[in-house]
XYZ file of C-alpha atoms in Angstrom:
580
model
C 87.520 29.954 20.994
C 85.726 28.914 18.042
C 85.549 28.470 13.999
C 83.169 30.350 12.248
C 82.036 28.598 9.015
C 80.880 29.753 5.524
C 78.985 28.074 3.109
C 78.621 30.472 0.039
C 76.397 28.068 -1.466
C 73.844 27.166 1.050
C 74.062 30.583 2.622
C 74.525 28.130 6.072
C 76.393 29.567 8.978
C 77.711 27.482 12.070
C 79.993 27.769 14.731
C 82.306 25.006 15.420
C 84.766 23.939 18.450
C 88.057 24.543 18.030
C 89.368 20.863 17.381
C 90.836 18.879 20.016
C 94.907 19.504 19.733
C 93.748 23.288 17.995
C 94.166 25.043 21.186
C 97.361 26.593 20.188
C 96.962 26.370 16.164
C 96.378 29.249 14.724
C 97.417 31.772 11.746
C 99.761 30.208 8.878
C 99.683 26.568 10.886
C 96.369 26.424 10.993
C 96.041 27.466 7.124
C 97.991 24.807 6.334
C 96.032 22.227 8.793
C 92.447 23.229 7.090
C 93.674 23.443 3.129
C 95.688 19.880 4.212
C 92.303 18.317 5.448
C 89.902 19.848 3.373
C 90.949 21.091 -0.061
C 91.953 18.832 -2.879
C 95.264 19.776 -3.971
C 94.379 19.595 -7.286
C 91.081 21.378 -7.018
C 90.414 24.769 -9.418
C 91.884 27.949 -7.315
C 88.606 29.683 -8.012
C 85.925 26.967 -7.419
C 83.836 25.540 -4.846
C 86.357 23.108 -3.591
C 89.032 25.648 -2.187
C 88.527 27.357 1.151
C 89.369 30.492 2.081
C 90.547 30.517 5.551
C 91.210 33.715 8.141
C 92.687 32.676 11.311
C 94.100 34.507 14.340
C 97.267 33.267 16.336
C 96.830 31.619 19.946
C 97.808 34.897 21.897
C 95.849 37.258 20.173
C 94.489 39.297 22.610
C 95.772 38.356 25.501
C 97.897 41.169 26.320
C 101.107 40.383 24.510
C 102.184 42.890 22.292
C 102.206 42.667 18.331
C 100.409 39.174 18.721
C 97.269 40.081 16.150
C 98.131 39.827 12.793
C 95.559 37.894 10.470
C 96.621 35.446 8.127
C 94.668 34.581 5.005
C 95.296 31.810 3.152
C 93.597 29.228 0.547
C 94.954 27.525 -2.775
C 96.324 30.091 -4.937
C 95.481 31.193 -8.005
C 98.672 32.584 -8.761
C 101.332 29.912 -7.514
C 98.446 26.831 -7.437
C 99.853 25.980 -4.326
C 99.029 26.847 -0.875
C 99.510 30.404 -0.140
C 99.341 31.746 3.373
C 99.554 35.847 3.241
C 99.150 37.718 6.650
C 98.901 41.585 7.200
C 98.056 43.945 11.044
C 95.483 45.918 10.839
C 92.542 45.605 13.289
C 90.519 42.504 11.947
C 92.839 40.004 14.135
C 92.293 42.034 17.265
C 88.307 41.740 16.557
C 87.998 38.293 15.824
C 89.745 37.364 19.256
C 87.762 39.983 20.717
C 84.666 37.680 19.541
C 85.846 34.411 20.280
C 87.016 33.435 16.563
C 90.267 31.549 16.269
C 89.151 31.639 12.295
C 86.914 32.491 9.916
C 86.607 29.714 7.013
C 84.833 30.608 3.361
C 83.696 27.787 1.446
C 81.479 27.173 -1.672
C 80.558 29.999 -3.828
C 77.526 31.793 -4.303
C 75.119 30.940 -6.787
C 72.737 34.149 -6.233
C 72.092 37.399 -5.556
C 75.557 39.375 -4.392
C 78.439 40.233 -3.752
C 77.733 39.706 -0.243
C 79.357 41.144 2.686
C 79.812 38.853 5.779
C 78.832 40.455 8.899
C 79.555 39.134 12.409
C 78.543 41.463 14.831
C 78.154 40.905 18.681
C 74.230 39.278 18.219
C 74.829 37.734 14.922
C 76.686 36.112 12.237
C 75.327 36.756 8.931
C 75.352 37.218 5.018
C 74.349 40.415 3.612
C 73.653 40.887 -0.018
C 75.576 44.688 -0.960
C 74.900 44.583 -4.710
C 75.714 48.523 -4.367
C 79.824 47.496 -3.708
C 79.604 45.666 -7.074
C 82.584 47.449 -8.813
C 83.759 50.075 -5.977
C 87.142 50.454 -5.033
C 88.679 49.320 -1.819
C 88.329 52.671 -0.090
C 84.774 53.983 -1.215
C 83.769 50.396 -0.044
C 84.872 50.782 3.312
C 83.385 54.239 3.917
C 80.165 52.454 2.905
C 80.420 49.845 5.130
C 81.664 51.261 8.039
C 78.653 54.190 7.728
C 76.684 50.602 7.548
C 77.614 48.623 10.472
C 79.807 51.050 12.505
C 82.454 53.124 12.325
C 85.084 51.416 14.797
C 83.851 48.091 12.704
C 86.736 46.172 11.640
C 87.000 45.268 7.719
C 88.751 42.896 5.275
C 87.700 44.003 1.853
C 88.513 43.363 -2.022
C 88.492 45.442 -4.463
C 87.261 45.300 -8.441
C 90.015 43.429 -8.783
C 89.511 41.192 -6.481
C 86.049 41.044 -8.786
C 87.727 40.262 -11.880
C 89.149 37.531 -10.418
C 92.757 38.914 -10.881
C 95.174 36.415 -9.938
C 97.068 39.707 -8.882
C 94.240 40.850 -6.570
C 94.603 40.811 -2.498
C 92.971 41.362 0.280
C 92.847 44.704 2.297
C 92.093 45.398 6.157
C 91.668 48.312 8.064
C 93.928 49.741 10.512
C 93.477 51.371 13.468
C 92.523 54.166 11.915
C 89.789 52.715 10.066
C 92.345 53.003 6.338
C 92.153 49.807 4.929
C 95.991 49.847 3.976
C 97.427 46.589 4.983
C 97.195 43.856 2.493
C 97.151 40.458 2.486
C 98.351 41.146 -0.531
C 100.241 38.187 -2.312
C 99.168 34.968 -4.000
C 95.818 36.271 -5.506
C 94.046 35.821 -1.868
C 91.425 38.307 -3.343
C 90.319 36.605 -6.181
C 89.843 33.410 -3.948
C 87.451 35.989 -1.794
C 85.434 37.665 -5.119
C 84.909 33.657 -6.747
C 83.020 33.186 -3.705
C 80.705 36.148 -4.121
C 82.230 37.581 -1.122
C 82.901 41.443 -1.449
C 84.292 42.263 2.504
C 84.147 40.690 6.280
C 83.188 43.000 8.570
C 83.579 42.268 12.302
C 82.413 44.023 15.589
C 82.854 46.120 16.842
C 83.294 43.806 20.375
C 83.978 44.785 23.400
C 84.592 41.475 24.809
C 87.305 41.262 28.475
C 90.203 40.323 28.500
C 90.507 36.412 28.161
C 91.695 34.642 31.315
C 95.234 33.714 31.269
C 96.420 30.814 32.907
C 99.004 32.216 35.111
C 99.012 35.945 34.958
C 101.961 36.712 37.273
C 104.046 34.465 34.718
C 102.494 36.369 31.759
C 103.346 39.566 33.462
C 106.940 38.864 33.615
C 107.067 37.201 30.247
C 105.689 40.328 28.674
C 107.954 42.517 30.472
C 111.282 40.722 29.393
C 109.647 40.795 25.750
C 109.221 44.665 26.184
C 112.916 45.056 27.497
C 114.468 43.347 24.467
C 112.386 45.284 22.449
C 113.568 48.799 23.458
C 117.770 47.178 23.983
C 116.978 45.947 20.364
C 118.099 49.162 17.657
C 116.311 47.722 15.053
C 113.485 47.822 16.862
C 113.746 50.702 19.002
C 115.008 52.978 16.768
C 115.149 52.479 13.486
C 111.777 50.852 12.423
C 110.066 53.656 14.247
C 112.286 56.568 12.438
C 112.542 55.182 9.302
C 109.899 52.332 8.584
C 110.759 49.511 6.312
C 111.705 52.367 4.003
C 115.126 52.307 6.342
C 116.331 49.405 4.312
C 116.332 50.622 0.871
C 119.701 52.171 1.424
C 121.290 49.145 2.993
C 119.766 47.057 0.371
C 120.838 48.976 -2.980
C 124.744 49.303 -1.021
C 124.526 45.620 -1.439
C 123.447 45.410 -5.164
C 119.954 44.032 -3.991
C 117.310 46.994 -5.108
C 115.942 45.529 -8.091
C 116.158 47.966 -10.685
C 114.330 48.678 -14.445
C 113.015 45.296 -14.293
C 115.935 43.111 -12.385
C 118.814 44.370 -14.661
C 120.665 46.116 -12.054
C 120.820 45.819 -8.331
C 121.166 49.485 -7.386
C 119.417 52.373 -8.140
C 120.977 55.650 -9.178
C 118.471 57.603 -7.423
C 118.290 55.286 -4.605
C 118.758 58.447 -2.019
C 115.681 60.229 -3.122
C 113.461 57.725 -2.037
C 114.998 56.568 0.875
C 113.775 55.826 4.296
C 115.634 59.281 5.768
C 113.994 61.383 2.873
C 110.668 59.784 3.489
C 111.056 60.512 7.182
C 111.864 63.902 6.348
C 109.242 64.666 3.811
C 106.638 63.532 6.417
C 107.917 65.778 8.989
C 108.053 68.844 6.671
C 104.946 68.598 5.402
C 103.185 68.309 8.677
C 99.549 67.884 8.372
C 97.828 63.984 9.278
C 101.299 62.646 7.679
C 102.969 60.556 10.453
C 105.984 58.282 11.114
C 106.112 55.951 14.255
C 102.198 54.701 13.268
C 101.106 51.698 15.080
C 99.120 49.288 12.209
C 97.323 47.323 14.675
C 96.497 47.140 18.472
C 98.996 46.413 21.202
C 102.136 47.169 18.702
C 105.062 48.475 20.153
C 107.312 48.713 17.409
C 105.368 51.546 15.419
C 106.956 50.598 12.063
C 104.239 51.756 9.972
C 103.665 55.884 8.335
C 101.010 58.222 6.993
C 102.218 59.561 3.786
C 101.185 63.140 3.160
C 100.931 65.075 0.032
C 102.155 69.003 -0.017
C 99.239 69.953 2.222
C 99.571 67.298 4.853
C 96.695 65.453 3.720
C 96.699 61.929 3.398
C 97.890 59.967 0.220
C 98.411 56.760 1.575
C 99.125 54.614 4.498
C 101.337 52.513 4.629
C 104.367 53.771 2.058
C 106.550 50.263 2.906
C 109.983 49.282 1.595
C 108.606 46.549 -0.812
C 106.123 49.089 -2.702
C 108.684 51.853 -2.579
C 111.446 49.501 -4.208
C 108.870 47.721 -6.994
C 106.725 50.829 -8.118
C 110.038 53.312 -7.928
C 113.344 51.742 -8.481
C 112.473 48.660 -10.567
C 110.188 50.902 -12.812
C 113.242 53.660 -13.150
C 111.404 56.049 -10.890
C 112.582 58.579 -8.132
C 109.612 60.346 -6.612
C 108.039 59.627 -3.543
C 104.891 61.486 -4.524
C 104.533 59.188 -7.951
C 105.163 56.180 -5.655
C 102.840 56.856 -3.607
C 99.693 58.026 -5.554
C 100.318 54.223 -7.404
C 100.664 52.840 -4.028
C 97.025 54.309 -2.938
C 95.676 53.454 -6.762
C 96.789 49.932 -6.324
C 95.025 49.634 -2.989
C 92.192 51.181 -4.316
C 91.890 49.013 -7.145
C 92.782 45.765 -4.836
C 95.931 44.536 -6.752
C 98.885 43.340 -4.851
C 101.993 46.788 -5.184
C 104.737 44.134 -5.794
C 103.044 41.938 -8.316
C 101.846 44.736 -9.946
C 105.308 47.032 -10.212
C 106.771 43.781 -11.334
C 104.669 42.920 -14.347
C 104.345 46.718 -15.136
C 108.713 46.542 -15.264
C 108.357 43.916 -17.386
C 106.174 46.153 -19.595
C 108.786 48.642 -19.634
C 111.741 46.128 -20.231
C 109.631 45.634 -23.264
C 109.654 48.744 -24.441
C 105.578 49.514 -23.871
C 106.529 52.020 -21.976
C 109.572 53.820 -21.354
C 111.367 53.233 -17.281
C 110.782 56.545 -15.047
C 107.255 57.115 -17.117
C 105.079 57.659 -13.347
C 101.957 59.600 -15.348
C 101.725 56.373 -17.791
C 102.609 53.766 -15.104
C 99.386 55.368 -12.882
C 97.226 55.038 -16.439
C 97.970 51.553 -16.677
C 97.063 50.956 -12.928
C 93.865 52.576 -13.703
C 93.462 49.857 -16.754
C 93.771 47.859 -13.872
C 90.434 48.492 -11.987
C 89.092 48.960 -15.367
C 89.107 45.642 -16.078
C 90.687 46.471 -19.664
C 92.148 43.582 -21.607
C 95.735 45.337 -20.530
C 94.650 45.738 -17.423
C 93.505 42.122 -16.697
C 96.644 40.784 -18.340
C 99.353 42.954 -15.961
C 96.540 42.706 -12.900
C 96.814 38.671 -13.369
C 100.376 39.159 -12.577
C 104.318 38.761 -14.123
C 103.515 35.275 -15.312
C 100.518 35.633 -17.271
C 101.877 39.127 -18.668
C 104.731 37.172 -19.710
C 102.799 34.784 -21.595
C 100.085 37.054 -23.074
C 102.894 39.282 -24.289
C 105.457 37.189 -25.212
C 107.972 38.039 -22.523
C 109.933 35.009 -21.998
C 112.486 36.711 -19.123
C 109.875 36.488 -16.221
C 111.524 37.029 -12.565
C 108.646 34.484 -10.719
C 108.902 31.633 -8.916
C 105.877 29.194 -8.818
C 104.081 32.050 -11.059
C 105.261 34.717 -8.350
C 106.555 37.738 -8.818
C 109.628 39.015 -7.085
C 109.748 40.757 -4.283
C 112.548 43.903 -4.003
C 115.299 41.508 -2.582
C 117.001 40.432 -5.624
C 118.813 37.398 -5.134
C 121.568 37.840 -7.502
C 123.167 40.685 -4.468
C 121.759 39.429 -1.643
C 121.836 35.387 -2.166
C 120.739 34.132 0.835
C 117.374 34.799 -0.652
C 117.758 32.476 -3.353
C 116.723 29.532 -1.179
C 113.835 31.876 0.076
C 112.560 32.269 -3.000
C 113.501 28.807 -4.789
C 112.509 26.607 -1.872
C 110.011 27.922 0.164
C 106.093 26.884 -0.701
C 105.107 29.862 -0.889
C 106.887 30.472 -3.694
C 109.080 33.927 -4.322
C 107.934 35.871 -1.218
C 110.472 37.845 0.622
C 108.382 37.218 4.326
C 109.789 33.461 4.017
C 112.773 34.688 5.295
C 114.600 37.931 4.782
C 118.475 37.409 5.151
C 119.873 40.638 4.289
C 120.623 41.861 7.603
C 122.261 38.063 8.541
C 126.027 38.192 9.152
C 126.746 36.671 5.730
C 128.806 36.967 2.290
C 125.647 38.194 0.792
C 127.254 37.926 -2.553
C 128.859 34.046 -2.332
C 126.271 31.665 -3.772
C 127.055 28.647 -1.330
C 126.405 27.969 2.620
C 123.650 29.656 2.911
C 120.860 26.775 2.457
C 121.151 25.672 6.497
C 120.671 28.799 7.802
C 117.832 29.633 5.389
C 116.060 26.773 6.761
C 116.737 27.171 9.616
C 115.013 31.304 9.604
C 112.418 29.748 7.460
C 110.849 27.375 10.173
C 111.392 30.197 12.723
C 109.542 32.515 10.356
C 106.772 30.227 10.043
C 106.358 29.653 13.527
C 106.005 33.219 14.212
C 103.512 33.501 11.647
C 101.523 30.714 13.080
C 101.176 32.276 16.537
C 99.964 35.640 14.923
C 102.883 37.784 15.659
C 104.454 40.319 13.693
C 107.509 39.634 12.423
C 108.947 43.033 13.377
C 109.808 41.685 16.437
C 112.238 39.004 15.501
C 115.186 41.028 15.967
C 114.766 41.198 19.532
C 113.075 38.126 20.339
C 115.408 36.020 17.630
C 117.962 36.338 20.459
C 115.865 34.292 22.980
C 112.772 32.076 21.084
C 112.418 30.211 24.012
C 110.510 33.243 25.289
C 108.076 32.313 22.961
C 107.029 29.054 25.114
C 107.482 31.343 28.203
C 104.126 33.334 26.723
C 102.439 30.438 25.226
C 102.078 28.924 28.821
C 101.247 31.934 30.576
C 98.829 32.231 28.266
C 97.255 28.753 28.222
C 98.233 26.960 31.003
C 100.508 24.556 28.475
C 103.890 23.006 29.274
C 105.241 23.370 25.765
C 109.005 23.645 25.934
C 111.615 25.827 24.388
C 111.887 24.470 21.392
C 108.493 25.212 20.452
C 108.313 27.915 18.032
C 110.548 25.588 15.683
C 108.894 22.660 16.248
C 105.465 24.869 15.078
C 107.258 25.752 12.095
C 108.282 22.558 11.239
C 105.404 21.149 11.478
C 103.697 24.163 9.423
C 106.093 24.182 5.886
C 105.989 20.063 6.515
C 102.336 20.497 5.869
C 102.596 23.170 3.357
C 105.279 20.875 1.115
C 102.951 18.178 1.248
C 99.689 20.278 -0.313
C 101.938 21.573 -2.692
C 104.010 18.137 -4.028
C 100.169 16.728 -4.352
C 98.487 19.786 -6.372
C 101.544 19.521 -8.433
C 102.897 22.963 -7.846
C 106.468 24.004 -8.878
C 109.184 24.041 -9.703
C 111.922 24.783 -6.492
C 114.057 27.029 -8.919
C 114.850 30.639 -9.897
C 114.028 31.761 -13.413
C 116.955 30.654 -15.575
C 117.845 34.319 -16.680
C 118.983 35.123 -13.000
C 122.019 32.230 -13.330
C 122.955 33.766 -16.652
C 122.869 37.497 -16.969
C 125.085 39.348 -13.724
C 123.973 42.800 -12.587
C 125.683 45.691 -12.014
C 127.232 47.046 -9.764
C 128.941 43.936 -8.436
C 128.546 41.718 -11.432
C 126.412 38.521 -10.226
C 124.785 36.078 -11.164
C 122.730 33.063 -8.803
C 124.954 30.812 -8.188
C 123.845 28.395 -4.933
C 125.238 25.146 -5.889
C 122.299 22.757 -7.033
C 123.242 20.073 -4.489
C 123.043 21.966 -2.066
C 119.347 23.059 -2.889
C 118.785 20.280 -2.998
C 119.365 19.440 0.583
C 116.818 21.969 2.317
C 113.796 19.214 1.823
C 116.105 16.787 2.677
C 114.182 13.704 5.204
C 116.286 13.589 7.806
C 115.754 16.643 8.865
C 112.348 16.761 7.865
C 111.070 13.280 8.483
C 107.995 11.972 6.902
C 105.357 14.422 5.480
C 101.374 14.341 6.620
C 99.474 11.963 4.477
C 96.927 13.719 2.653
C 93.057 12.054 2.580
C 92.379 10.542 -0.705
C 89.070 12.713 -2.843
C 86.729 11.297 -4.467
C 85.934 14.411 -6.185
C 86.212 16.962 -7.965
C-alpha cells in the first residue's frame, strides 16, 4: 500500500511508502496523523498550508464486509479545527483496489483549472477540465465518467464547493455510478475547490484480491461477523426495511426531532415522513425506486434507498434520516416529495443537507420565510448554486447566516450546525456535540438507542466517551458504522480481522486503543489552532421544548471530566512552524 501525493502548485505527483508503524492507520486516524504532522494549526482553512487528505481503512478490500468507506478530512473552514467526514460509495473500494491507503492534496493551483485528478491503472495525473467550471455535482459526473469510464469511481464538488462555501462537501459515487453520498460536513468541499481541484476520479482497477495473512482465520472471523449481523434486528431487519428513515419515529417519541428551527422536539406531522411511509411510497411507486440498496461494495446491511417520484423515476439517492429531519421537520415541512427534490438540489449544488436545512430554519425563525414554505425553501437552494449574496451567506452555513443577518440564537457548536438529534430530548448527545472535536456532528456518537434516561441531564459523560473512542476507531479502520449494533456486542472481533488480515498480534482491546489514540490527536490540532469552545449554544440551557419541557442540563463538572488526563494521558506534541 501506498500514499499518493498532490502538489497543486507544482503540478508534482509521487508515490510514497506507507510509513513505518502506518500499516494499520488508515481513515479518520490517519487524518488526524497527517493534519497533526503536517498542517499548522493555525494555518488559513483555504490556503496552501492545509492538506486535504482521502484515506481508506486497513481492511478495505480484503473481503470483510462494509470495510470501504472513505474518509476525507483537512482543517475546516467551518469549525477551524480538524474535521474528519467519511461517506460509502465506491471511491474506497477503488483506491484499495489500486494500492492507495490515501490520497493527500496539498498546495493550490496557481493556473489553468479546475483540474480533475485522474489515477487510472497506467497513470496518476492532473487534468485541466475548465468545461466543469460551474456545473453541478451530477452533470459533472456524467461528464467525467463519459471521459474516463463509466464504472470509474468519482469524488466530486460542486459550484459550491467553487465558491468556497464553508457549507460545501464532497460527493462520491455509489455503486450505481449516483454520486449521492457526501462527505458532507465541515466545508470538506471548499478545502477541495481552494485547491483548484474540481473531482478525483479513480480506476476503474481490477486489481486481486490482496493476500491475507491467514485466510482460514479470516474465513472464520468473517463468518462470526456475518452471523451477528443477521441475529442483530437492527441490522437485519430494520435498516434494510426502513433505512435511517426508521428512526424518525423513535426519535420525535422522545422529543428529539428538531422542529421549526429547534423550538420543539417533535413534529406534528412526524408520521408522514416516516421511515414506514417512505418504505411504502417506494414500493408503490415501483419504477428504479428501491429500499434495501447497498451504497458501496461488500455491504451487507443494505441501509441505503432510491427515492422515486410518481413515475418511478429517480429523484434522489440516498433520502437518509438526517436530511429528512433538517429539510422537513425543522423547516415545518411534511412531504417526502419536497424533501426530496431539496435533497437532490442540495447535492447538485454541493452543499452539505444538514447545514443547509439548518441555516435555511434559521431563516424561517426569522421570519424571511414562513416554516412549511417547500417551493421558496427549493428557490433559496437554487440561490445557493447561484452564488447570490443570499445564497453564499445560508451556503456558508448557520454561523455566518447568523452573523450576516443578525440572528443571535444559532444552534452550532464550533461554527457547526446541528444535526437532527436535539440534545435538549435526547441528552446523551450533549457531550457529543459539546465535547467531541469535531464539533456538533451526530456520527461522534449517536446515543439515542442506549439504555438511558434520555431526558436526565447527568451520567451520561462516561458512557459518551466511552462510544466516542469506539466510534472513532471504527472510523479509522474504514468501516461503516451500521454495523456497530452487532459487532458493539463483541469489539474484540475487530482484532480477530485485523490479524487475519495482516498477520498482526494486536489484542482485543484494539479498536479502543485506535480511538484513543485518534480524538487524542484530534484534541491536540484543535487546542493549538485555537478552535472552540466545548459548549452548547446558550439558548439550549434556557428555553425548554415541547413536548416534554427541557432544557440542557449536563452538569458543567461533569463536562468537564470527558478530557480529563487520567484517562487520557498526555497529548502528541505538535512540531513547532516556522511559517505561515
Amino acid at each position: 500500500m501506498h500514499v499518493l501525493r498532490v502538489d497543486m502548485t507544482t503540478q508534482k505527483i509521487t508515490c510514497e511508502p506507507l510509513p513505518d508503524g502506518w500499516e494499520l492507520v488508515g481513515g479518520r486516524a490517519l487524518v488526524a496523523k497527517v493534519l497533526c504532522s503536517e498542517v499548522p494549526p493555525q494555518c488559513e482553512p483555504l490556503g496552501a498550508y492545509n492538506r486535504l487528505v482521502l484515506a481508506v481503512g486497513p481492511l478495505a478490500r480484503s473481503g470483510v464486509p462494509c470495510a470501504e468507506r472513505l474518509s476525507a478530512g483537512a482543517k475546516s473552514p467551518l469549525t477551524q479545527g480538524i474535521k474528519e467526514s467519511n461517506a460509502g460509495g465506491v471511491l474506497g473500494y477503488q483506491m484499495a483496489a489500486a494500492g492507495m491507503r490515501a490520497i493527500i492534496i496539498e498546495g493550490r493551483a496557481v493556473h489553468g483549472g479546475p483540474y480533475v485528478l485522474h489515477c487510472s491503472p497506467s497513470e496518476n495525473r492532473l487534468v485541466p477540465v475548465p468545461g466543469l467550471s460551474g456545473r453541478g455535482v451530477y452533470a459533472a459526473t456524467r461528464i467525467l465518467k463519459a471521459e474516463f469510464g463509466d464504472n470509474a469511481a468519482v469524488a466530486v464538488i460542486g459550484p459550491a464547493g467553487e465558491f468556497l462555501m464553508a457549507g460545501a462537501g464532497i460527493f462520491i459515487t455509489d455503486t450505481d455510478g449516483v454520486p449521492g453520498r457526501a462527505c458532507g460536513r465541515g466545508g470538506l468541499g471548499a478545502v477541495m475547490g481552494a485547491k483548484g481541484l474540481k473531482a478525483v476520479v479513480v480506476g476503474p482497477h481490477r486489481a486481486p484480491r490482496p493476500r491475507t495473512a491467514d485466510p482460514a482465520a479470516l474465513r472464520a472471523a468473517i463468518a462470526e461477523f456475518l452471523g451477528m449481523i443477521r441475529d442483530t434486528p437492527q441490522t437485519a431487519h430494520a435498516y434494510p426495511t426502513y433505512g435511517t428513515a426508521g428512526s424518525l419515529g423513535p426519535i420525535n417519541a422522545l422529543g428529539g426531532l428538531p422542529t421549526r428551527n429547534f423550538t420543539a422536539g417533535s413534529f406534528e406531522q412526524a408520521a408522514a415522513v416516516s421511515g414506514e411511509v417512505l418504505r411504502d411510497l417506494i414500493a408503490s411507486r415501483g419504477g428504479q425506486g428501491k429500499s434495501g440498496h447497498r451504497c458501496m461494495p461488500g455491504c451487507v446491511v443494505k441501509c441505503s434507498n432510491v427515492f422515486p417520484d410518481a413515475d418511478g423515476k429517480p429523484v434522489v439517492a440516498p433520502l437518509e434520516y438526517e436530511t429528512i429531519a433538517m429539510l422537513g421537520p425543522n423547516l415545518g415541512i411534511a412531504d417526502l416529495d419536497t424533501i426530496a427534490q431539496l435533497n437532490h438540489l442540495a447535492n447538485d449544488v454541493g452543499v452539505d443537507t444538514i447545514e443547509a436545512g439548518v441555516a435555511l430554519g434559521m431563516l424561517m425563525g426569522a421570519g424571511r420565510l414562513a416554516f412549511g414554505d417547500g417551493r421558496g425553501a427549493l428557490a433559496l437552494m437554487k440561490e445557493i448554486g447561484e452564488g447570490t449574496v443570499l445564497g453564499r451567506v445560508l451556503g456558508n452555513g448557520a454561523a455566518i447566516t447568523g452573523r450576516v443577518l443578525g440572528i443571535t440564537r444559532i444552534p452550532a457548536v464550533k461554527g457547526q450546525g446541528f444535526p437532527a438529534h436535539e440534545p435538549r430530548g435526547i441528552k446523551g448527545m450533549i457531550s457529543t456535540y459539546a465535547l467531541s472535536p469535531m464539533g456538533a456532528d451526530h456520527t461522534a456518537a449517536v446515543t439515542f438507542r442506549a439504555d438511558m434516561d434520555h431526558h436526565r441531564g447527568a451520567g451520561h459523560t462516561a458512557f459518551n466517551r466511552t462510544l466516542q473512542v469506539r466510534v472513532a476507531g471504527f472510523d479509522s479502520l474504514g468501516m461503516c458504522l451500521f454495523v456497530t449494533p452487532a459487532i458493539g456486542k463483541k469489539p474484540a472481533l475487530m482484532a480477530d480481522l485485523i490479524n487475519a488480515v495482516h498477520g498482526t498480534g494486536v489484542g482485543p482491546e484494539y479498536l479502543m486503543e485506535l480511538g484513543k489514540e485518534t480524538l487524542k490527536h484530534e484534541r491536540a490540532f484543535n487546542l493549538a489552532a485555537g478552535c472552540g469552545p466545548d459548549r452548547l449554544p446558550e439558548f439550549m440551557a434556557e428555553e425548554a421544548i415541547p413536548p416534554f419541557n427541557l432544557v440542557a442540563d449536563a452538569p458543567g463538572p461533569e463536562l468537564e471530566s470527558f478530557w480529563e488526563p487520567d484517562f487520557w494521558g498526555p497529548l502528541p506534541v505538535l512540531p513547532r512552524w516556522s511559517k505561515p
